[in-house]
Coordinates of C-alpha atoms in Angstrom, one line a residue:
M1491 CA 67.0 121.5 19.3
K1492 CA 68.2 117.9 19.4
K1493 CA 68.9 117.8 15.6
Q1494 CA 71.0 121.0 15.9
K1495 CA 73.1 119.4 18.7
I1496 CA 73.7 116.4 16.5
D1497 CA 74.6 118.6 13.5
I1498 CA 77.1 120.7 15.5
R1499 CA 78.9 117.6 16.9
F1500 CA 79.0 115.9 13.5
G1501 CA 80.3 119.1 12.0
V1502 CA 83.0 119.6 14.5
L1503 CA 84.1 115.9 14.3
S1504 CA 84.2 116.1 10.5
L1505 CA 86.2 119.4 10.5
L1506 CA 88.8 117.9 12.8
V1507 CA 89.2 114.9 10.6
L1508 CA 89.3 117.0 7.5
F1509 CA 91.9 119.4 9.2
A1510 CA 94.0 116.4 10.1
A1511 CA 93.9 115.0 6.5
F1512 CA 94.9 118.3 5.0
S1513 CA 97.8 118.8 7.6
R1514 CA 99.5 116.2 5.3
I1515 CA 100.1 119.1 2.9
V1516 CA 102.4 120.8 5.4
P1517 CA 106.0 119.8 5.0
H1518 CA 106.8 116.9 7.4
P1519 CA 109.2 114.0 7.8
P1520 CA 108.3 110.9 5.8
N1521 CA 105.4 108.9 7.3
F1522 CA 104.8 111.5 10.1
A1523 CA 101.1 111.7 9.2
P1524 CA 97.7 111.6 10.8
I1525 CA 96.5 108.5 8.9
G1526 CA 96.1 106.2 11.9
A1527 CA 94.9 108.9 14.2
M1528 CA 92.1 110.0 11.8
A1529 CA 90.8 106.4 11.5
L1530 CA 90.9 105.9 15.3
F1531 CA 89.4 109.3 16.0
G1532 CA 86.5 108.6 13.6
S1533 CA 85.8 105.2 15.1
A1534 CA 85.9 106.6 18.7
Y1535 CA 83.5 109.5 18.2
F1536 CA 81.1 109.0 15.3
S1537 CA 78.3 106.8 16.7
K1538 CA 77.4 105.2 13.4
K1539 CA 80.1 102.8 12.1
Y1540 CA 79.6 103.5 8.5
I1541 CA 80.0 107.3 9.1
A1542 CA 83.0 106.6 11.3
S1543 CA 84.6 104.9 8.2
I1544 CA 83.2 107.2 5.4
I1545 CA 84.3 110.5 6.9
P1546 CA 88.0 109.6 7.6
V1547 CA 88.3 107.8 4.2
L1548 CA 86.7 110.6 2.2
S1549 CA 88.9 113.2 4.0
M1550 CA 92.0 111.2 3.3
W1551 CA 91.0 110.7 -0.4
L1552 CA 90.4 114.4 -0.8
S1553 CA 93.8 115.2 0.7
D1554 CA 95.4 112.6 -1.6
V1555 CA 93.7 114.2 -4.7
V1556 CA 95.2 117.5 -3.7
I1557 CA 98.7 116.1 -2.8
N1558 CA 98.9 114.0 -5.9
N1559 CA 97.9 116.9 -8.3
T1560 CA 100.0 119.6 -6.7
I1561 CA 102.9 118.4 -4.6
Y1562 CA 103.5 115.1 -6.5
A1563 CA 102.0 116.2 -9.9
Q1564 CA 105.3 115.6 -11.7
Y1565 CA 105.2 111.9 -10.9
F1566 CA 101.8 111.5 -12.7
D1567 CA 100.5 111.8 -16.2
G1568 CA 97.6 114.1 -15.9
F1569 CA 95.0 114.6 -13.1
T1570 CA 95.2 111.7 -10.6
F1571 CA 92.3 110.4 -8.5
F1572 CA 94.2 107.3 -7.2
Y1573 CA 97.9 106.5 -7.0
Q1574 CA 99.3 103.1 -7.8
G1575 CA 98.9 100.8 -4.8
F1576 CA 96.5 103.1 -3.0
Y1577 CA 94.3 100.3 -1.9
W1578 CA 97.0 98.9 0.5
T1579 CA 97.0 102.3 2.3
Y1580 CA 93.2 102.5 2.4
L1581 CA 92.9 98.9 3.4
A1582 CA 95.2 99.6 6.4
F1583 CA 93.3 102.7 7.1
I1584 CA 89.9 100.9 7.2
I1585 CA 91.3 98.0 9.3
I1586 CA 92.7 100.6 11.8
G1587 CA 89.2 102.2 12.0
V1588 CA 87.7 98.8 12.8
L1589 CA 90.4 98.2 15.4
G1590 CA 89.4 101.5 16.9
F1591 CA 85.8 100.3 17.4
F1592 CA 87.1 97.6 19.8
L1593 CA 90.0 99.5 21.5
L1594 CA 88.3 102.8 21.9
K1595 CA 84.9 102.0 23.4
R1596 CA 86.2 104.4 26.1
T1597 CA 88.5 107.1 25.1
K1598 CA 90.9 106.9 28.0
P1599 CA 94.5 107.9 27.5
Q1600 CA 95.8 104.4 27.9
N1601 CA 93.3 103.0 25.3
I1602 CA 94.3 105.8 22.9
L1603 CA 98.0 105.0 23.4
V1604 CA 97.5 101.2 22.8
A1605 CA 95.2 102.0 19.8
S1606 CA 97.8 104.4 18.3
L1607 CA 100.6 101.9 18.7
S1608 CA 98.6 99.1 17.3
A1609 CA 97.5 101.5 14.3
S1610 CA 101.2 102.2 13.5
I1611 CA 102.2 98.5 13.5
L1612 CA 99.2 97.6 11.4
F1613 CA 99.9 100.2 8.9
F1614 CA 103.6 99.2 8.7
I1615 CA 102.6 95.5 8.2
I1616 CA 99.9 96.1 5.6
S1617 CA 101.6 98.9 3.6
N1618 CA 105.0 97.2 3.4
F1619 CA 103.2 93.9 2.4
G1620 CA 101.6 95.9 -0.4
V1621 CA 104.9 97.3 -1.6
W1622 CA 106.3 93.7 -1.6
A1623 CA 103.2 92.2 -3.3
S1624 CA 103.4 94.7 -6.1
G1625 CA 106.6 93.0 -7.3
T1626 CA 108.1 96.2 -8.5
M1627 CA 110.7 96.8 -5.8
Y1628 CA 111.3 93.5 -4.2
P1629 CA 111.3 89.9 -5.5
N1630 CA 108.1 87.9 -4.5
T1631 CA 110.0 85.6 -2.3
L1632 CA 110.2 85.3 1.5
S1633 CA 113.7 86.9 1.3
G1634 CA 112.1 89.8 -0.7
L1635 CA 109.4 90.2 1.9
I1636 CA 111.9 90.3 4.8
T1637 CA 114.0 92.8 2.9
C1638 CA 111.0 95.0 2.3
Y1639 CA 110.1 95.0 5.9
A1640 CA 113.7 95.8 6.9
A1641 CA 113.8 98.7 4.5
G1642 CA 110.6 100.0 6.0
L1643 CA 111.8 100.0 9.5
P1644 CA 113.3 103.6 9.4
F1645 CA 109.8 104.9 8.5
L1646 CA 108.1 103.0 11.3
K1647 CA 109.5 105.4 13.9
N1648 CA 107.9 108.4 12.2
T1649 CA 104.7 106.5 11.8
L1650 CA 104.6 105.7 15.5
L1651 CA 105.4 109.4 16.3
G1652 CA 102.9 110.7 13.9
D1653 CA 100.0 108.5 15.2
M1654 CA 100.8 109.4 18.8
V1655 CA 101.2 113.2 18.2
Y1656 CA 98.1 113.4 15.9
S1657 CA 96.0 111.2 18.2
S1658 CA 97.0 113.4 21.2
I1659 CA 96.0 116.5 19.2
L1660 CA 92.7 115.1 17.8
F1661 CA 91.5 113.4 21.0
G1662 CA 92.8 116.2 23.2
V1663 CA 91.2 119.0 21.2
F1664 CA 87.8 117.3 21.0
E1665 CA 87.8 116.3 24.7
F1666 CA 88.7 119.9 25.6
A1667 CA 86.0 121.3 23.2
Q1668 CA 83.4 118.9 24.9
Y1669 CA 84.5 120.3 28.3
K1670 CA 84.1 123.9 27.1
F1671 CA 81.0 123.4 25.0
P1672 CA 78.8 120.6 26.5
I1673 CA 76.5 120.7 23.4
L1674 CA 79.3 118.6 21.8
K1675 CA 78.7 115.7 24.2
T1676 CA 75.5 114.8 22.4
S1677 CA 75.7 111.6 20.5
S1678 CA 76.4 112.3 16.8
I1679 CA 75.7 110.7 13.5

């Protein structure tokens, strides 16, 4: 019976992360996405740290494959598993997950809010640094870096909103599900 409880919780957690990842396919404002929320949610609820990283990263990669080969297919030559500069996004995603291990030992609303805001800021810093470091859009100078961050500021608002909205949905849905179905309270993989 205990294994069944673990499998049910793991399955529900994984499906919520996968659902969030594939919500990126629905039309949305630029950067209004579940990226930070997925990483935080995984680190808060999966009991094993490697699973807490693998499930969100795998879910995001699967949604990237679909998005890159359907919605953005015209920008690539043939089937695309990874887009140029993907490693900056995934690095930010993994660091956000690690941050979640420290900030979300308890899933209280104030902790989720702080973690969501921190995730958005981390994503902004790392992803824009990656754009600058690629050297294709901005000169590799301090002035170029500042210009890159300034150009990214309009997207920060949507990143903040996306992380807060998706965090509220993911954490709220799972907390409600645990309340309605106590079997989900059992520690998972």
